[in-house]
CSV table of C-alpha atoms and ligand atoms in Angstrom, one decimal:
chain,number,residue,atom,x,y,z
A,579,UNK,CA,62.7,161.9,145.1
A,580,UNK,CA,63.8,159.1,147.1
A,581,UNK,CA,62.3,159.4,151.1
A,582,UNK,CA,65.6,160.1,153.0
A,583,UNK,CA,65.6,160.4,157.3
A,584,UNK,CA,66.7,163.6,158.4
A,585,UNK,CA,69.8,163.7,160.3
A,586,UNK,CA,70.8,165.8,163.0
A,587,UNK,CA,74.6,166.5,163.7
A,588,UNK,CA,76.0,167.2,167.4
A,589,UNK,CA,79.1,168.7,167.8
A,590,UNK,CA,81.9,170.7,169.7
A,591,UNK,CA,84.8,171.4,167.9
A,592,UNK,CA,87.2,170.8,164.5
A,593,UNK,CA,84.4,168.7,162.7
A,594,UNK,CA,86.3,166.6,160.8
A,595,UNK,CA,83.8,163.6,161.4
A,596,UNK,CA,81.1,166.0,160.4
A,597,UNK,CA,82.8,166.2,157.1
A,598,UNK,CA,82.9,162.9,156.7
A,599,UNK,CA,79.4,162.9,156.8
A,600,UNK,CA,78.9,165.6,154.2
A,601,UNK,CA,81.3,164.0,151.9
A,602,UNK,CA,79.3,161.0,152.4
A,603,UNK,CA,76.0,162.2,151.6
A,604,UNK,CA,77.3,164.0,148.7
A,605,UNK,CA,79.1,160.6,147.5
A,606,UNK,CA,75.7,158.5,147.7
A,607,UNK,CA,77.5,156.4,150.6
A,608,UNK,CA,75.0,158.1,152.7
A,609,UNK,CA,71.8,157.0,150.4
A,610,UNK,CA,68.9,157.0,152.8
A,611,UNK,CA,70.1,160.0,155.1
A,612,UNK,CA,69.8,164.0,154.6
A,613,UNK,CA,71.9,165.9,157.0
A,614,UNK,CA,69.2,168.8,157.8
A,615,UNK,CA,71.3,170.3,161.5
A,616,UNK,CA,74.6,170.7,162.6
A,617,UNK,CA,73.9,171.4,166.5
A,618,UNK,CA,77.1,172.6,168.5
A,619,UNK,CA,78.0,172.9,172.2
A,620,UNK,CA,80.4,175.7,171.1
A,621,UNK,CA,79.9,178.6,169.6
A,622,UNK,CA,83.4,179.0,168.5
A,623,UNK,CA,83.7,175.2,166.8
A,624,UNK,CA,85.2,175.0,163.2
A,625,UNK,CA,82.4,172.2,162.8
A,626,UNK,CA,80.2,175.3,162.2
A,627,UNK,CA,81.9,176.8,159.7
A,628,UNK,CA,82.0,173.5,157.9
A,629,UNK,CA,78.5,173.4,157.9
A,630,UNK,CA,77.4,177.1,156.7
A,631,UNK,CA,80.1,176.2,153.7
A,632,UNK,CA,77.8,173.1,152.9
A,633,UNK,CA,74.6,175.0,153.3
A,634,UNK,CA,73.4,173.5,156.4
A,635,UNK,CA,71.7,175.5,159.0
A,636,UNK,CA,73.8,175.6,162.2
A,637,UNK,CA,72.9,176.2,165.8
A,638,UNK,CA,75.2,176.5,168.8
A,639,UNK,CA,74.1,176.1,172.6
A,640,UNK,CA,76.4,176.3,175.7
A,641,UNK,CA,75.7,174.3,178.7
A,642,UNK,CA,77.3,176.9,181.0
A,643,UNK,CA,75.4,179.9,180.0
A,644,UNK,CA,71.9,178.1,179.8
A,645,UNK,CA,72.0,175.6,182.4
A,646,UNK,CA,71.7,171.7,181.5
A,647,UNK,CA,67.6,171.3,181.2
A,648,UNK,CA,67.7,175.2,178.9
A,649,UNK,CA,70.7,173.5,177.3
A,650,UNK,CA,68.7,170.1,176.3
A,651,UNK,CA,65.7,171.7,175.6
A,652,UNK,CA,67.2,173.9,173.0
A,653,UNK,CA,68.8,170.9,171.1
A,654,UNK,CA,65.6,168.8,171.4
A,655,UNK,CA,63.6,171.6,170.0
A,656,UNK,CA,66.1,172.2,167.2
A,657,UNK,CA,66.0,168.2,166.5
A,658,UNK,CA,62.1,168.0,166.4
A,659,UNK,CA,62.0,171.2,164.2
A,660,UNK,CA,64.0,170.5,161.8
A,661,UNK,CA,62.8,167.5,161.1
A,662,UNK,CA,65.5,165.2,162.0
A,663,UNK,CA,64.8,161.6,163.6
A,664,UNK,CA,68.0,160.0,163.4
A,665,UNK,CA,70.6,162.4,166.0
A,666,UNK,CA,74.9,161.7,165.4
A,667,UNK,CA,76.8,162.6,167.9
A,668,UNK,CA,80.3,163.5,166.6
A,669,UNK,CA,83.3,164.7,168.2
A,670,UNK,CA,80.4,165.8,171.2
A,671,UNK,CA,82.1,166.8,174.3
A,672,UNK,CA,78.5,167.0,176.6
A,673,UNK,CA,77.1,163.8,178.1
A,674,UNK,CA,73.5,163.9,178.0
A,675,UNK,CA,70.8,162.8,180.5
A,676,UNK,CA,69.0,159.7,180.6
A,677,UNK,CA,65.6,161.8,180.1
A,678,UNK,CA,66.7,163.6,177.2
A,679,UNK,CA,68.5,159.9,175.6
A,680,UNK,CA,65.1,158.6,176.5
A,681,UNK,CA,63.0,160.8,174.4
A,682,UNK,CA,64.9,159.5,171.3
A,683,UNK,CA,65.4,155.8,171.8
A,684,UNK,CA,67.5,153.6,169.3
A,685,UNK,CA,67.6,157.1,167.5
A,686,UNK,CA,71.1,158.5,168.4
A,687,UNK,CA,74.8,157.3,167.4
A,688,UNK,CA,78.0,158.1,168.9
A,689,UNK,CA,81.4,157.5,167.3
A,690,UNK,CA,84.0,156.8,170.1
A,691,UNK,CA,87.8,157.2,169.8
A,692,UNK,CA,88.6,153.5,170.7
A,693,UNK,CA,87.8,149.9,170.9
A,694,UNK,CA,84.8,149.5,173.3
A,695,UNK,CA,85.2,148.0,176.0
A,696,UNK,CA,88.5,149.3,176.2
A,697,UNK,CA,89.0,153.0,177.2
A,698,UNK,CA,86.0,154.0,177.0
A,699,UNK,CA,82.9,155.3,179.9
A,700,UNK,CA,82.8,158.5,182.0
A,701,UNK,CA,85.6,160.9,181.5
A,702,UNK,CA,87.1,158.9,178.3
A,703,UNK,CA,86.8,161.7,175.6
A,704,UNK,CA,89.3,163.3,173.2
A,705,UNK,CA,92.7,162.6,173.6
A,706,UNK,CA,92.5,161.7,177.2
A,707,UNK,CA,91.4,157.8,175.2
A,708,UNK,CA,94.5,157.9,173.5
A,709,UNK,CA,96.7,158.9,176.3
A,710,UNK,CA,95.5,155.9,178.4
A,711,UNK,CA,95.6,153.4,175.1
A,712,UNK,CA,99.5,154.5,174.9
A,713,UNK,CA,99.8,154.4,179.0
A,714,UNK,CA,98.6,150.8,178.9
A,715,UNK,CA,101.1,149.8,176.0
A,716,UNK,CA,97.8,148.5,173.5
A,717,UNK,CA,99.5,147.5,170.3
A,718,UNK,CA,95.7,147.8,168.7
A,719,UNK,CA,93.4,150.6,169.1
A,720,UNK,CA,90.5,151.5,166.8
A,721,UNK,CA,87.1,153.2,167.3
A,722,UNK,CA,83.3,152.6,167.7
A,723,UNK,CA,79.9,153.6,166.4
A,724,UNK,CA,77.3,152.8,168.8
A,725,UNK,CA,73.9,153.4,169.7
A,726,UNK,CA,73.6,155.9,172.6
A,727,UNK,CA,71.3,154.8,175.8
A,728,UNK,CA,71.8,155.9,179.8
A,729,UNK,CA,75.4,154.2,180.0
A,730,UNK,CA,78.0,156.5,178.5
A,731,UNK,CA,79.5,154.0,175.4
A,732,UNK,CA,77.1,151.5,176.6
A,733,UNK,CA,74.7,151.2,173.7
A,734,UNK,CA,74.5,148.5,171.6
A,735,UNK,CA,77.6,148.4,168.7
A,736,UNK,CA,76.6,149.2,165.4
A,737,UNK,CA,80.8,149.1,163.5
A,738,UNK,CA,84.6,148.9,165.1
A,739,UNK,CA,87.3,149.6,162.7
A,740,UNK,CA,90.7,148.5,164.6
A,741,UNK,CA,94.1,150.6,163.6
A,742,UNK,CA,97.7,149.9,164.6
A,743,UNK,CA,99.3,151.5,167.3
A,744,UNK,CA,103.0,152.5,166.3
A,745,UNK,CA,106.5,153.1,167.9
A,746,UNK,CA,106.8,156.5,169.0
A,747,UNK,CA,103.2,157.2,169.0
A,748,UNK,CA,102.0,160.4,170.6
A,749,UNK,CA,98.4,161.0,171.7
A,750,UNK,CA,98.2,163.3,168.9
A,751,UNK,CA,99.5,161.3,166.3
A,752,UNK,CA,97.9,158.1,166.9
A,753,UNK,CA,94.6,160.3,167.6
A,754,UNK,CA,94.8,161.6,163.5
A,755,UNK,CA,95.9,157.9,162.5
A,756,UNK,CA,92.2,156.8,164.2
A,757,UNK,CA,90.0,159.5,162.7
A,758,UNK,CA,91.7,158.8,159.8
A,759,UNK,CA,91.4,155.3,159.2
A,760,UNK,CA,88.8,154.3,161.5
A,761,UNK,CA,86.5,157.3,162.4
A,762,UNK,CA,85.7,158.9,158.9
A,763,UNK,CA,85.3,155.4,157.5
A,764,UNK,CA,82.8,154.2,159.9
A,765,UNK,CA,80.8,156.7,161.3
A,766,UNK,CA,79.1,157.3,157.5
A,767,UNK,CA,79.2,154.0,157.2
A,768,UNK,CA,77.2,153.2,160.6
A,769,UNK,CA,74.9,156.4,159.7
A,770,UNK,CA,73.7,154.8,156.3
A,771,UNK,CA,72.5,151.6,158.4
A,772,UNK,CA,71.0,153.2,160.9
A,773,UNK,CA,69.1,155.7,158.7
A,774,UNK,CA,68.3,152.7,156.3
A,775,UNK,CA,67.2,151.0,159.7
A,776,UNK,CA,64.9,153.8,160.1
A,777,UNK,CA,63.4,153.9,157.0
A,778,UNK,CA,62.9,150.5,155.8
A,779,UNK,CA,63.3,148.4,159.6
A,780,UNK,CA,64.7,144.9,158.9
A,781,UNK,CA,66.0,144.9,155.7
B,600,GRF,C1,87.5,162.6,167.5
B,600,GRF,O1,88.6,161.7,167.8
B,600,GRF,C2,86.3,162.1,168.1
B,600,GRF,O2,86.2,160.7,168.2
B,600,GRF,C3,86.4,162.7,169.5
B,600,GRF,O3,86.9,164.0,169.2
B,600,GRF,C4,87.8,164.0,168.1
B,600,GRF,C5,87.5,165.2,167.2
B,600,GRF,O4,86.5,165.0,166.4
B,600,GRF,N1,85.2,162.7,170.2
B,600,GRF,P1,86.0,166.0,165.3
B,600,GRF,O5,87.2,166.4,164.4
B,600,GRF,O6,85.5,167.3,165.9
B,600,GRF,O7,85.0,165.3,164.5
């Protein structure tokens, strides 16, 4: 059986980049990776229901009720016991704080809905990036895998996939024309070489 890194999932809502990730591992795109948590901020998020249907255990946590440290404890104690060394943050809506980013150096990626530098940093999340991508009048827009460290979308950048902004563009529709052909093509992409990374460093 080939060694594969466990991977934990983060998540808050739909999921669809989650999938993306499960279709990946089940394709072989995701060779050196095993997806072994699907951890979400919501109880409520579809992302969970995609995971019980692929037969990963699921876990949900909410800031609000537990309190941040409860909060971060809880997903760092769900990480470590389940194995996982390699943490994906997709589609998470919760910044998280420099100690717990810390504990898990050059060990957690982040898919963001645009073209970093642009758009991106505190408050940028969900379709609030694609609103200010249309209010600036960007005829390219894209997104970004990157590692995670104390400066929201500041880690170093792992893959950018850029995608065409179009006439008549809504948030909405040129949010689903980035997922589709940026996000779910390089967030399993960037997962593969950082799990690989992991596993076998410098090659
Ligand atoms: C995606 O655009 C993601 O980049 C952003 O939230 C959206 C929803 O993602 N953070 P998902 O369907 O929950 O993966």
């Amino acid at each position: 059986m080939k060694e594969k890194i466990g991977i934990a999932v983060l998540v808050s809502g739909g999921g669809t980049n989650l999938q993306a990730l499960i279709d990946a591992e089940r394709s072989g795109l995701l060779e050196h990776g095993h997806i072994v948590a699907v951890i979400s901020s919501q109880r409520d998020a579809y992302a969970l229901e995609r995971a019980r249907i692929a037969g990963i255990p699921g876990y949900a946590f909410v800031r609000k009720e537990l309190g941040a440290d409860e909060f971060e404890r809880r997903i760092a104690e769900t990480v470590d016991s389940s194995g996982a060394s390699l943490i994906i943050l997709a589609g998470f809506m919760s910044i998280l704080s420099e100690n717990f980013v810390k504990k898990y150096p050059d060990r957690i990626i982040n898919i963001h809905p645009a073209l970093i530098p642009s758009f991106c940093g505190k408050g940028y999340y969900g379709l609030r990036v694609h609103e200010e991508a249309l209010k600036r009048g960007v005829k390219i827009t894209g997104a970004t895998v990157h590692y995670v460290n104390e400066i929201a979308d500041g880690g170093e950048i792992i893959l950018q996939k850029a995608v065409d902004v179009l006439p008549g563009d809504t948030p909405e529709t040129l949010q689903r024309r980035v997922m589709e052909q940026a996000e779910w093509i390089i967030l399993p992409q960037a997962a593969e070489l950082a799990a690989k990374e992991l596993l076998l460093p410098g090659t």
